[in-house]
Tab-separated table of C-alpha atoms (C1' of nucleotides) in Angstrom:
chain	number	residue	atom	x	y	z
A	91	MET	CA	25.142	224.248	58.324
A	92	PRO	CA	27.072	226.107	60.963
A	93	ILE	CA	25.171	225.925	64.206
A	94	THR	CA	24.959	229.383	65.659
A	95	ARG	CA	23.243	230.336	68.851
A	96	VAL	CA	22.053	233.860	68.362
A	97	PRO	CA	21.102	235.544	71.641
A	98	LEU	CA	17.525	236.700	71.830
A	99	ARG	CA	18.638	240.286	72.334
A	100	GLU	CA	20.197	240.321	68.869
A	101	GLN	CA	17.232	238.756	67.150
A	102	ILE	CA	14.980	241.263	68.850
A	103	HIS	CA	17.330	244.070	67.865
A	104	SER	CA	17.037	243.188	64.174
A	105	GLU	CA	13.303	242.735	64.431
A	106	LEU	CA	12.935	246.180	65.989
A	107	LEU	CA	15.125	247.789	63.338
A	108	ASP	CA	12.930	246.239	60.685
A	109	ARG	CA	9.807	247.610	62.291
A	110	ILE	CA	11.358	251.029	62.654
A	111	HIS	CA	12.539	251.176	59.065
A	112	SER	CA	9.279	249.925	57.682
A	113	GLY	CA	7.481	252.710	59.512
A	114	ASP	CA	5.472	250.383	61.737
A	115	ILE	CA	6.603	252.422	64.692
A	116	PRO	CA	5.901	256.113	64.095
A	117	PRO	CA	8.627	258.598	65.093
A	118	GLY	CA	8.097	259.985	68.567
A	119	SER	CA	5.972	257.086	69.731
A	120	ARG	CA	6.727	255.162	72.870
A	121	VAL	CA	8.424	251.802	72.707
A	122	GLN	CA	7.622	249.746	75.767
A	123	ASP	CA	9.476	246.653	76.781
A	124	THR	CA	6.356	245.101	78.320
A	125	THR	CA	4.345	245.424	75.135
A	126	LEU	CA	7.127	244.147	72.918
A	127	ALA	CA	7.846	241.236	75.207
A	128	ARG	CA	4.210	240.224	75.013
A	129	GLN	CA	4.119	240.591	71.250
A	130	LEU	CA	7.311	238.652	70.641
A	131	GLY	CA	6.619	235.986	73.228
A	132	VAL	CA	9.804	236.565	75.190
A	133	SER	CA	10.574	238.073	78.546
A	134	ARG	CA	11.392	241.690	79.182
A	135	THR	CA	15.088	241.096	79.805
A	136	PRO	CA	16.317	240.528	76.231
A	137	VAL	CA	13.873	243.141	74.978
A	138	ARG	CA	15.346	245.720	77.324
A	139	GLU	CA	18.845	244.782	76.264
A	140	ALA	CA	17.912	245.402	72.643
A	141	LEU	CA	16.246	248.710	73.540
A	142	ILE	CA	19.272	249.883	75.498
A	143	ARG	CA	21.469	249.160	72.491
A	144	LEU	CA	19.159	251.017	70.142
A	145	ALA	CA	19.199	253.955	72.520
A	146	ARG	CA	22.994	253.969	72.550
A	147	ASP	CA	23.027	253.847	68.767
A	148	GLY	CA	20.850	256.937	68.721
A	149	VAL	CA	17.769	255.325	67.269
A	150	LEU	CA	15.717	255.623	70.448
A	151	ASP	CA	15.548	258.325	73.076
A	152	SER	CA	15.603	257.215	76.678
A	153	ASP	CA	14.908	259.354	79.708
A	154	THR	CA	15.723	257.568	82.894
A	155	GLY	CA	12.566	256.337	84.513
A	156	ARG	CA	10.503	257.327	81.537
A	157	GLY	CA	11.268	254.553	79.145
A	158	PHE	CA	12.097	254.624	75.463
A	159	ARG	CA	10.598	256.359	72.483
A	160	LEU	CA	11.479	256.461	68.828
A	161	ARG	CA	13.543	259.552	68.165
A	162	PRO	CA	11.629	261.991	65.942
A	163	PHE	CA	13.243	262.991	62.670
A	164	ALA	CA	15.611	265.916	63.084
A	165	ARG	CA	17.758	267.737	60.570
A	166	ALA	CA	20.594	268.035	63.049
A	167	GLU	CA	20.833	264.299	63.602
A	168	LEU	CA	20.859	263.536	59.914
A	169	ARG	CA	23.472	266.192	59.269
A	170	ASP	CA	25.640	265.005	62.156
A	171	VAL	CA	25.634	261.356	61.216
A	172	GLY	CA	25.885	262.158	57.518
A	173	GLY	CA	28.939	264.294	58.176
A	174	ILE	CA	30.619	261.379	59.900
A	175	LEU	CA	29.763	258.846	57.222
A	176	ALA	CA	30.896	261.211	54.499
A	177	VAL	CA	34.358	260.861	55.982
A	178	LEU	CA	34.356	257.243	57.125
A	179	GLU	CA	33.100	255.568	53.970
A	180	PRO	CA	35.755	257.161	51.754
A	181	LEU	CA	38.310	256.226	54.391
A	182	ALA	CA	37.209	252.590	54.256
A	183	LEU	CA	37.245	252.650	50.489
A	184	GLY	CA	40.769	254.005	50.487
A	185	LEU	CA	41.981	251.247	52.791
A	186	ALA	CA	40.592	248.405	50.688
A	187	PRO	CA	42.986	246.521	48.427
A	188	ASP	CA	42.504	246.563	44.663
A	189	PHE	CA	39.100	245.429	43.508
A	190	SER	CA	38.822	241.989	42.001
A	191	PRO	CA	36.915	241.593	38.736
A	192	GLU	CA	34.320	239.477	40.596
A	193	ARG	CA	33.687	242.235	43.074
A	194	LEU	CA	33.304	244.761	40.287
A	195	THR	CA	30.831	242.533	38.491
A	196	GLY	CA	28.876	242.082	41.692
A	197	LEU	CA	28.695	245.830	42.193
A	198	ALA	CA	27.569	246.374	38.624
A	199	ASP	CA	24.892	243.747	39.149
A	200	LEU	CA	23.567	245.452	42.228
A	201	ALA	CA	23.560	248.804	40.457
A	202	ARG	CA	21.521	247.312	37.649
A	203	GLN	CA	19.020	245.806	40.041
A	204	LEU	CA	18.755	249.159	41.745
A	205	GLU	CA	17.770	250.855	38.527
A	206	GLN	CA	15.057	248.307	37.969
A	207	ALA	CA	13.683	248.536	41.484
A	208	ARG	CA	11.977	251.879	40.974
A	209	GLY	CA	9.077	252.286	43.309
A	210	ASP	CA	9.732	249.414	45.688
A	211	VAL	CA	11.081	251.393	48.631
A	212	ALA	CA	12.123	248.516	50.850
A	213	ARG	CA	13.990	246.897	47.981
A	214	ILE	CA	15.745	250.090	46.956
A	215	VAL	CA	17.016	250.701	50.445
A	216	GLU	CA	18.093	247.114	50.836
A	217	LEU	CA	19.958	247.095	47.532
A	218	ASP	CA	21.657	250.390	48.276
A	219	GLU	CA	22.734	248.943	51.599
A	220	ALA	CA	24.064	245.828	49.874
A	221	TRP	CA	25.908	247.928	47.319
A	222	HIS	CA	27.728	249.912	49.965
A	223	ARG	CA	28.504	246.838	52.012
A	224	SER	CA	29.942	245.138	48.972
A	225	LEU	CA	31.909	248.252	48.044
A	226	LEU	CA	33.654	248.312	51.394
A	227	ALA	CA	33.711	244.600	52.152
A	228	ASP	CA	37.422	244.199	51.450
A	229	CYS	CA	38.505	246.952	53.794
A	230	PRO	CA	40.786	245.292	56.350
A	231	ASN	CA	39.695	247.591	59.170
A	232	ARG	CA	36.890	245.457	60.584
A	233	ARG	CA	36.262	247.892	63.339
A	234	LEU	CA	35.640	250.650	60.835
A	235	LEU	CA	33.201	248.514	58.879
A	236	GLU	CA	31.211	247.689	61.985
A	237	LEU	CA	31.101	251.336	62.935
A	238	ILE	CA	29.884	252.329	59.503
A	239	ALA	CA	27.184	249.670	59.627
A	240	THR	CA	25.946	250.995	62.956
A	241	LEU	CA	25.966	254.608	61.847
A	242	ARG	CA	24.184	253.826	58.609
A	243	GLN	CA	21.116	252.758	60.550
A	244	VAL	CA	20.311	256.398	61.085
A	245	PRO	CA	20.238	257.781	57.518
A	246	ARG	CA	18.656	254.513	56.478
A	247	ARG	CA	15.604	255.296	58.536
A	248	TYR	CA	15.391	258.730	56.978
A	249	LEU	CA	15.857	257.338	53.502
A	250	HIS	CA	13.026	254.897	54.003
A	251	ALA	CA	10.651	257.621	55.078
A	252	TYR	CA	11.905	260.009	52.416
A	253	LEU	CA	11.390	257.640	49.546
A	254	ARG	CA	8.014	256.602	50.887
A	255	GLU	CA	6.620	260.011	51.655
A	256	ALA	CA	8.349	262.324	49.237
A	257	ARG	CA	7.327	260.047	46.377
A	258	ARG	CA	10.810	259.976	45.015
A	259	VAL	CA	11.358	256.822	43.077
A	260	SER	CA	15.052	256.708	43.798
A	261	LEU	CA	17.853	258.715	45.280
A	262	SER	CA	20.182	259.752	42.515
A	263	ALA	CA	21.081	256.183	41.670
A	264	LEU	CA	23.492	257.607	39.163
A	265	HIS	CA	26.357	257.806	41.597
A	266	HIS	CA	26.630	254.040	41.737
A	267	THR	CA	27.803	253.794	38.169
A	268	ARG	CA	30.094	256.801	38.500
A	269	VAL	CA	31.895	255.323	41.486
A	270	LEU	CA	32.092	252.030	39.673
A	271	ASP	CA	33.660	253.671	36.621
A	272	ALA	CA	36.329	255.259	38.763
A	273	LEU	CA	37.089	251.887	40.340
A	274	ARG	CA	37.342	250.245	36.926
A	275	ARG	CA	39.897	252.875	35.985
A	276	GLY	CA	41.706	251.992	39.184
A	277	ASP	CA	41.296	255.563	40.354
A	278	ARG	CA	40.618	254.960	44.018
A	279	SER	CA	40.858	258.531	45.176
A	280	ALA	CA	38.345	259.670	42.551
A	281	ALA	CA	35.990	256.947	43.753
A	282	ALA	CA	36.436	258.080	47.337
A	283	ALA	CA	35.759	261.693	46.381
A	284	LEU	CA	32.604	260.685	44.524
A	285	LEU	CA	31.451	258.676	47.488
A	286	GLU	CA	31.932	261.628	49.794
A	287	ARG	CA	30.115	263.971	47.472
A	288	ARG	CA	27.282	261.503	47.212
A	289	TRP	CA	26.841	261.571	50.971
A	290	ARG	CA	26.804	265.324	51.158
A	291	ARG	CA	24.330	265.599	48.296
A	292	GLY	CA	22.095	262.836	49.573
A	293	ILE	CA	21.949	264.226	53.065
A	294	GLN	CA	21.229	267.690	51.726
A	295	GLU	CA	18.411	266.382	49.597
A	296	MET	CA	16.785	264.566	52.501
A	297	GLU	CA	17.356	267.453	54.881
A	298	GLY	CA	15.273	269.716	52.723
A	299	TRP	CA	12.360	267.370	53.075
A	300	ILE	CA	12.343	266.829	56.836
A	301	PRO	CA	9.170	268.323	58.339
B	48	MET	CA	22.579	270.797	92.627
B	49	PRO	CA	20.821	269.182	89.719
B	50	ILE	CA	19.326	265.928	90.870
B	51	THR	CA	20.284	263.239	88.406
B	52	ARG	CA	19.316	259.640	88.607
B	53	VAL	CA	22.114	257.716	87.028
B	54	PRO	CA	21.154	254.141	86.182
B	55	LEU	CA	23.241	251.496	87.880
B	56	ARG	CA	24.370	250.129	84.538
B	57	GLU	CA	26.145	253.401	83.776
B	58	GLN	CA	27.803	253.678	87.149
B	59	ILE	CA	28.977	250.109	86.807
B	60	HIS	CA	30.194	250.827	83.290
B	61	SER	CA	32.431	253.645	84.519
B	62	GLU	CA	33.653	251.597	87.437
B	63	LEU	CA	34.620	248.754	85.130
B	64	LEU	CA	36.403	251.085	82.746
B	65	ASP	CA	38.386	252.430	85.671
B	66	ARG	CA	39.384	248.954	86.738
B	67	ILE	CA	40.326	248.012	83.214
B	68	HIS	CA	42.435	251.117	82.662
B	69	SER	CA	44.148	250.823	85.999
B	70	GLY	CA	45.192	247.299	85.117
B	71	ASP	CA	43.229	245.669	87.935
B	72	ILE	CA	41.781	243.307	85.388
B	73	PRO	CA	44.548	241.672	83.366
B	74	PRO	CA	43.995	241.356	79.599
B	75	GLY	CA	42.561	238.005	78.634
B	76	SER	CA	41.074	237.321	82.036
B	77	ARG	CA	37.448	236.421	82.519
B	78	VAL	CA	34.955	238.989	83.668
B	79	GLN	CA	32.005	237.344	85.350
B	80	ASP	CA	28.762	239.064	86.085
B	81	THR	CA	28.191	236.975	89.217
B	82	THR	CA	31.504	237.946	90.750
B	83	LEU	CA	31.155	241.620	89.910
B	84	ALA	CA	27.601	241.741	91.190
B	85	ARG	CA	28.784	240.309	94.503
B	86	GLN	CA	31.688	242.726	94.707
B	87	LEU	CA	29.640	245.793	93.866
B	88	GLY	CA	26.658	244.805	95.935
B	89	VAL	CA	24.170	244.940	93.093
B	90	SER	CA	22.289	242.345	91.125
B	91	ARG	CA	23.492	240.703	87.963
B	92	THR	CA	21.094	242.592	85.690
B	93	PRO	CA	22.767	246.033	85.585
B	94	VAL	CA	26.175	244.371	85.625
B	95	ARG	CA	25.298	242.355	82.559
B	96	GLU	CA	23.983	245.461	80.833
B	97	ALA	CA	27.291	247.197	81.446
B	98	LEU	CA	29.217	244.155	80.210
B	99	ILE	CA	27.147	243.923	77.048
B	100	ARG	CA	27.903	247.553	76.311
B	101	LEU	CA	31.619	247.092	76.888
B	102	ALA	CA	31.541	244.115	74.561
B	103	ARG	CA	29.851	246.178	71.862
B	104	ASP	CA	32.440	248.907	72.327
B	105	GLY	CA	35.131	246.330	71.710
B	106	VAL	CA	36.632	246.381	75.181
B	107	LEU	CA	35.459	242.888	76.085
B	108	ASP	CA	35.181	239.737	74.035
B	109	SER	CA	32.012	237.737	74.391
B	110	ASP	CA	31.385	234.245	73.092
B	111	THR	CA	27.760	233.327	73.415
B	112	GLY	CA	27.303	231.001	76.320
B	113	ARG	CA	30.858	231.468	77.477
B	114	GLY	CA	30.653	234.841	79.091
B	115	PHE	CA	32.952	237.840	78.830
B	116	ARG	CA	36.683	238.295	78.988
B	117	LEU	CA	38.923	241.306	78.677
B	118	ARG	CA	40.206	241.517	75.133
B	119	PRO	CA	43.967	240.931	74.994
B	120	PHE	CA	46.109	243.674	73.525
B	121	ALA	CA	46.373	243.388	69.769
B	122	ARG	CA	48.214	245.513	67.252
B	123	ALA	CA	45.385	245.205	64.748
B	124	GLU	CA	42.813	246.630	67.132
B	125	LEU	CA	44.975	249.572	68.057
B	126	ARG	CA	45.763	250.284	64.425
B	127	ASP	CA	42.109	249.984	63.389
B	128	VAL	CA	40.753	252.277	66.059
B	129	GLY	CA	43.682	254.642	65.730
B	130	GLY	CA	43.071	254.938	62.018
B	131	ILE	CA	39.499	255.950	62.672
B	132	LEU	CA	40.352	258.491	65.341
B	133	ALA	CA	43.099	259.983	63.207
B	134	VAL	CA	40.334	261.019	60.838
B	135	LEU	CA	37.524	261.836	63.238
B	136	GLU	CA	39.365	264.098	65.642
B	137	PRO	CA	40.642	266.415	62.915
B	138	LEU	CA	37.135	266.404	61.475
B	139	ALA	CA	35.690	267.521	64.800
B	140	LEU	CA	38.361	270.149	65.161
B	141	GLY	CA	37.558	271.515	61.733
B	142	LEU	CA	33.875	271.813	62.552
B	143	ALA	CA	34.385	273.776	65.757
B	144	PRO	CA	33.880	277.548	65.654
B	145	ASP	CA	36.750	279.893	66.378
B	146	PHE	CA	38.451	279.318	69.684
B	147	SER	CA	37.724	281.782	72.462
B	148	PRO	CA	40.653	283.190	74.473
B	149	GLU	CA	39.307	281.394	77.560
B	150	ARG	CA	39.355	278.057	75.800
B	151	LEU	CA	42.905	278.672	74.610
B	152	THR	CA	44.009	279.551	78.114
B	153	GLY	CA	42.364	276.428	79.442
B	154	LEU	CA	44.180	274.294	76.903
B	155	ALA	CA	47.487	275.934	77.707
B	156	ASP	CA	46.826	275.258	81.374
B	157	LEU	CA	46.207	271.593	80.774
B	158	ALA	CA	49.314	271.333	78.625
B	159	ARG	CA	51.357	272.848	81.424
B	160	GLN	CA	49.939	270.442	83.980
B	161	LEU	CA	50.725	267.603	81.622
B	162	GLU	CA	54.364	268.551	81.492
B	163	GLN	CA	54.525	268.576	85.269
B	164	ALA	CA	52.780	265.247	85.676
B	165	ARG	CA	55.747	263.169	84.576
B	166	GLY	CA	55.604	259.737	86.081
B	167	ASP	CA	52.060	259.720	87.367
B	168	VAL	CA	50.508	257.521	84.706
B	169	ALA	CA	46.877	257.825	85.737
B	170	ARG	CA	47.165	261.583	85.880
B	171	ILE	CA	48.887	261.871	82.529
B	172	VAL	CA	46.212	259.843	80.806
B	173	GLU	CA	43.460	261.775	82.520
B	174	LEU	CA	44.966	265.138	81.582
B	175	ASP	CA	45.526	264.073	78.002
B	176	GLU	CA	41.920	262.978	77.874
B	177	ALA	CA	40.809	266.334	79.313
B	178	TRP	CA	42.964	268.208	76.825
B	179	HIS	CA	41.392	266.468	73.865
B	180	ARG	CA	37.906	266.844	75.231
B	181	SER	CA	38.464	270.536	75.743
B	182	LEU	CA	39.982	270.878	72.284
B	183	LEU	CA	36.890	269.468	70.642
B	184	ALA	CA	34.269	270.642	73.117
B	185	ASP	CA	32.894	273.371	70.848
B	186	CYS	CA	32.301	271.094	67.891
B	187	PRO	CA	28.594	271.316	67.160
B	188	ASN	CA	28.359	267.701	65.996
B	189	ARG	CA	27.416	266.088	69.322
B	190	ARG	CA	27.109	262.741	67.741
B	191	LEU	CA	30.671	262.908	66.543
B	192	LEU	CA	31.927	263.877	69.972
B	193	GLU	CA	30.168	260.972	71.605
B	194	LEU	CA	31.562	258.609	69.025
B	195	ILE	CA	35.071	259.888	69.575
B	196	ALA	CA	34.692	259.499	73.318
B	197	THR	CA	33.634	255.891	72.903
B	198	LEU	CA	36.423	255.047	70.485
B	199	ARG	CA	39.047	256.690	72.651
B	200	GLN	CA	38.438	254.109	75.333
B	201	VAL	CA	40.445	251.651	73.295
B	202	PRO	CA	43.746	253.488	72.786
B	203	ARG	CA	43.359	254.824	76.294
B	204	ARG	CA	43.692	251.327	77.695
B	205	TYR	CA	46.792	250.750	75.608
B	206	LEU	CA	48.256	254.082	76.631
B	207	HIS	CA	47.796	253.251	80.291
B	208	ALA	CA	49.596	249.965	79.942
B	209	TYR	CA	52.256	251.449	77.673
B	210	LEU	CA	53.178	254.246	80.009
B	211	ARG	CA	53.147	251.905	82.974
B	212	GLU	CA	55.115	249.068	81.497
B	213	ALA	CA	57.337	250.692	78.927
B	214	ARG	CA	58.534	253.139	81.570
B	215	ARG	CA	57.941	256.048	79.283
B	216	VAL	CA	57.294	259.127	81.332
B	217	SER	CA	55.110	260.743	78.737
B	218	LEU	CA	53.949	260.345	75.182
B	219	SER	CA	55.444	263.118	73.107
B	220	ALA	CA	53.670	265.802	75.089
B	221	LEU	CA	55.166	268.257	72.677
B	222	HIS	CA	52.299	268.057	70.235
B	223	HIS	CA	49.983	269.780	72.662
B	224	THR	CA	51.834	273.050	72.406
B	225	ARG	CA	52.257	272.738	68.656
B	226	VAL	CA	48.550	272.300	68.078
B	227	LEU	CA	47.895	275.158	70.443
B	228	ASP	CA	50.266	277.437	68.533
B	229	ALA	CA	48.460	276.711	65.300
B	230	LEU	CA	45.153	277.530	66.940
B	231	ARG	CA	46.511	280.793	68.285
B	232	ARG	CA	47.510	281.709	64.754
B	233	GLY	CA	43.977	280.861	63.734
B	234	ASP	CA	45.319	278.196	61.404
B	235	ARG	CA	42.715	275.539	61.889
B	236	SER	CA	43.794	273.253	59.085
B	237	ALA	CA	47.372	273.186	60.346
B	238	ALA	CA	46.055	272.252	63.788
B	239	ALA	CA	43.958	269.489	62.281
B	240	ALA	CA	46.937	268.167	60.339
B	241	LEU	CA	49.074	268.172	63.474
B	242	LEU	CA	46.379	266.345	65.359
B	243	GLU	CA	46.192	263.681	62.708
B	244	ARG	CA	49.927	263.240	62.604
B	245	ARG	CA	49.987	262.969	66.353
B	246	TRP	CA	47.567	260.063	66.204
B	247	ARG	CA	49.544	258.214	63.585
B	248	ARG	CA	52.783	258.723	65.449
B	249	GLY	CA	51.318	257.825	68.829
B	250	ILE	CA	49.711	254.673	67.562
B	251	GLN	CA	52.898	253.657	65.806
B	252	GLU	CA	54.909	254.178	68.962
B	253	MET	CA	52.562	252.048	71.051
B	254	GLU	CA	52.252	249.399	68.353
B	255	GLY	CA	55.930	248.752	68.486
B	256	TRP	CA	55.668	247.927	72.127
B	257	ILE	CA	52.755	245.517	72.111
B	258	PRO	CA	53.916	242.035	73.120
C	206	DA	C1'	-16.657	274.623	84.329
C	207	DA	C1'	-11.783	274.818	85.493
C	208	DG	C1'	-8.219	273.639	88.517
C	209	DC	C1'	-6.187	271.048	91.975
C	210	DA	C1'	-5.364	267.120	95.564
C	211	DG	C1'	-5.012	262.564	96.129
C	212	DA	C1'	-5.639	257.881	94.992
C	213	DA	C1'	-5.155	254.309	91.596
C	214	DT	C1'	-2.627	252.594	87.850
C	215	DA	C1'	1.118	251.636	84.772
C	216	DC	C1'	5.646	251.269	83.911
C	217	DT	C1'	10.573	251.428	84.665
C	218	DG	C1'	14.707	249.790	86.896
C	219	DT	C1'	16.527	246.243	89.724
C	220	DA	C1'	16.561	241.794	92.167
C	221	DT	C1'	15.943	237.060	92.269
C	222	DA	C1'	14.763	232.445	90.332
C	223	DC	C1'	15.172	228.938	86.954
C	224	DA	C1'	16.692	226.036	82.892
C	225	DG	C1'	20.040	224.490	80.082
C	226	DA	C1'	24.803	224.541	78.420
C	227	DA	C1'	29.757	224.350	79.255
C	228	DC	C1'	33.393	222.832	82.088
C	229	DA	C1'	35.860	220.006	85.641
C	230	DC	C1'	36.370	215.879	87.861
C	231	DT	C1'	36.088	211.076	88.814
C	232	DG	C1'	36.112	206.441	87.776
C	233	DT	C1'	36.359	202.997	84.325
C	234	DT	C1'	38.075	200.650	80.243
C	235	DC	C1'	41.663	199.382	77.037
D	66	DG	C1'	49.186	204.996	81.904
D	67	DA	C1'	46.031	207.238	78.466
D	68	DA	C1'	41.546	207.957	76.675
D	69	DC	C1'	36.908	208.388	77.420
D	70	DA	C1'	32.182	208.219	79.382
D	71	DG	C1'	29.443	209.701	83.064
D	72	DT	C1'	28.335	212.823	86.686
D	73	DG	C1'	28.326	216.905	89.400
D	74	DT	C1'	29.099	221.796	89.547
D	75	DT	C1'	29.354	226.317	87.801
D	76	DC	C1'	27.847	229.817	84.961
D	77	DT	C1'	25.283	231.998	81.273
D	78	DG	C1'	21.012	233.453	79.237
D	79	DT	C1'	16.243	234.129	80.097
D	80	DA	C1'	12.037	234.487	82.912
D	81	DT	C1'	9.631	236.268	86.654
D	82	DA	C1'	8.975	239.086	90.906
D	83	DC	C1'	9.276	243.314	93.383
D	84	DA	C1'	9.891	248.262	94.695
D	85	DG	C1'	9.741	252.843	93.657
D	86	DT	C1'	8.434	256.546	90.593
D	87	DA	C1'	5.901	258.844	86.908
D	88	DT	C1'	1.355	259.315	84.970
D	89	DT	C1'	-3.481	259.235	84.711
D	90	DC	C1'	-7.941	259.373	86.531
D	91	DT	C1'	-11.402	260.770	89.857
D	92	DG	C1'	-13.714	263.615	92.773
D	93	DC	C1'	-13.752	267.774	95.277
D	94	DT	C1'	-13.308	272.836	95.657
D	95	DT	C1'	-13.802	277.452	93.935
DNA sequence: AAGCAGAATACTGTATACAGAACACTGTTC
DNA sequence: GAACAGTGTTCTGTATACAGTATTCTGCTT
């Protein structure tokens, strides 16, 4: 087992993301370092570091001297971030080398699991996340992958809430197989185009629902 | 005058970026919170917050328990970030509404100043930065603009060093006028294409120089 | 009863203190 | 002379303390 010392700030960061995605923290509500530090049994310092990062990533709002609060859902934010991802994910896909049979099988597996996960929101979102990560994993531009991962946090939060509240069992899971087919044919640009269209459609669908 | 309370961490962040760009801090060298805190006359806390942010933005390396150091120049990093910006800047340009005559004049002004700034590295970089910011300023996707600004920090550091050490007086300043011409004709997609090509060329030119 | 002044409180941003890990140095052993 | 163990120092990561500001509550005035 590789011994890894993970700084508290990162552990706290993940924990907070989980809470946010699961809806434990309602949009617009305050997020106080004192409270969290007490709850998690750590000091305020690493908590604040995690909060500052979340604020920079656009998950939290922070007015100087007035602390942090969970950013309320907003069409504009979803559209903005979606517009960026609609360009970056196809870019990453285009940069990846040819797909190995193993990778393709893995993707097909995930797609199958996704179809069977109807209803279980947390699982759907997690599998969709895994599918995309696997799709782009071979892209040599590490920086791009990290950026995509950070940006995806935003629509992910919306997707969670959308699936939960709009009672949609899944978000057009169909596209997974379509992209996969294109990759099997070796048609990378078709796959990239499908991926882009999927983003635009998905964002549009969620936008319509935002209160 | 609007009274704004800027947190120390942000002031320190800008100060550090300045030092990094100006070459005060040599690539690969350690960046210690203790030392900086002493120098700047503040405590370690806001300094560390600034360092953590720089590390996340890819400017610093940070091994847990071993502090921060300025990331050495690397072709891969420049290529990775350049590849992202080559896509995002044209995207932002495409989203902006039609350019007002004032904006066009402003851009022309900056381009002229750029031509006259031969030799003064800091000024060239600053003007180029201003030109791009002005070019994209009307893009309604704020999130995208912020992202671009963050990413630009990376090639900016390379550009500084390149101009200083490679004794190049300017980096193909020509493209500024070309893009501007396209905009004057109202040909947005041509402008976007030029912008993208400029990135690819510029990155390539700097790549060749990296030790 | 509504509105305002002022005190009390809570919380943020920053400073300082502490514990443990990494590194440098010295002396010892082979 | 080289390798290594032990020790001291430095530095990072985290905890706690403090100061100043925003917010809330209370009591008074109209």
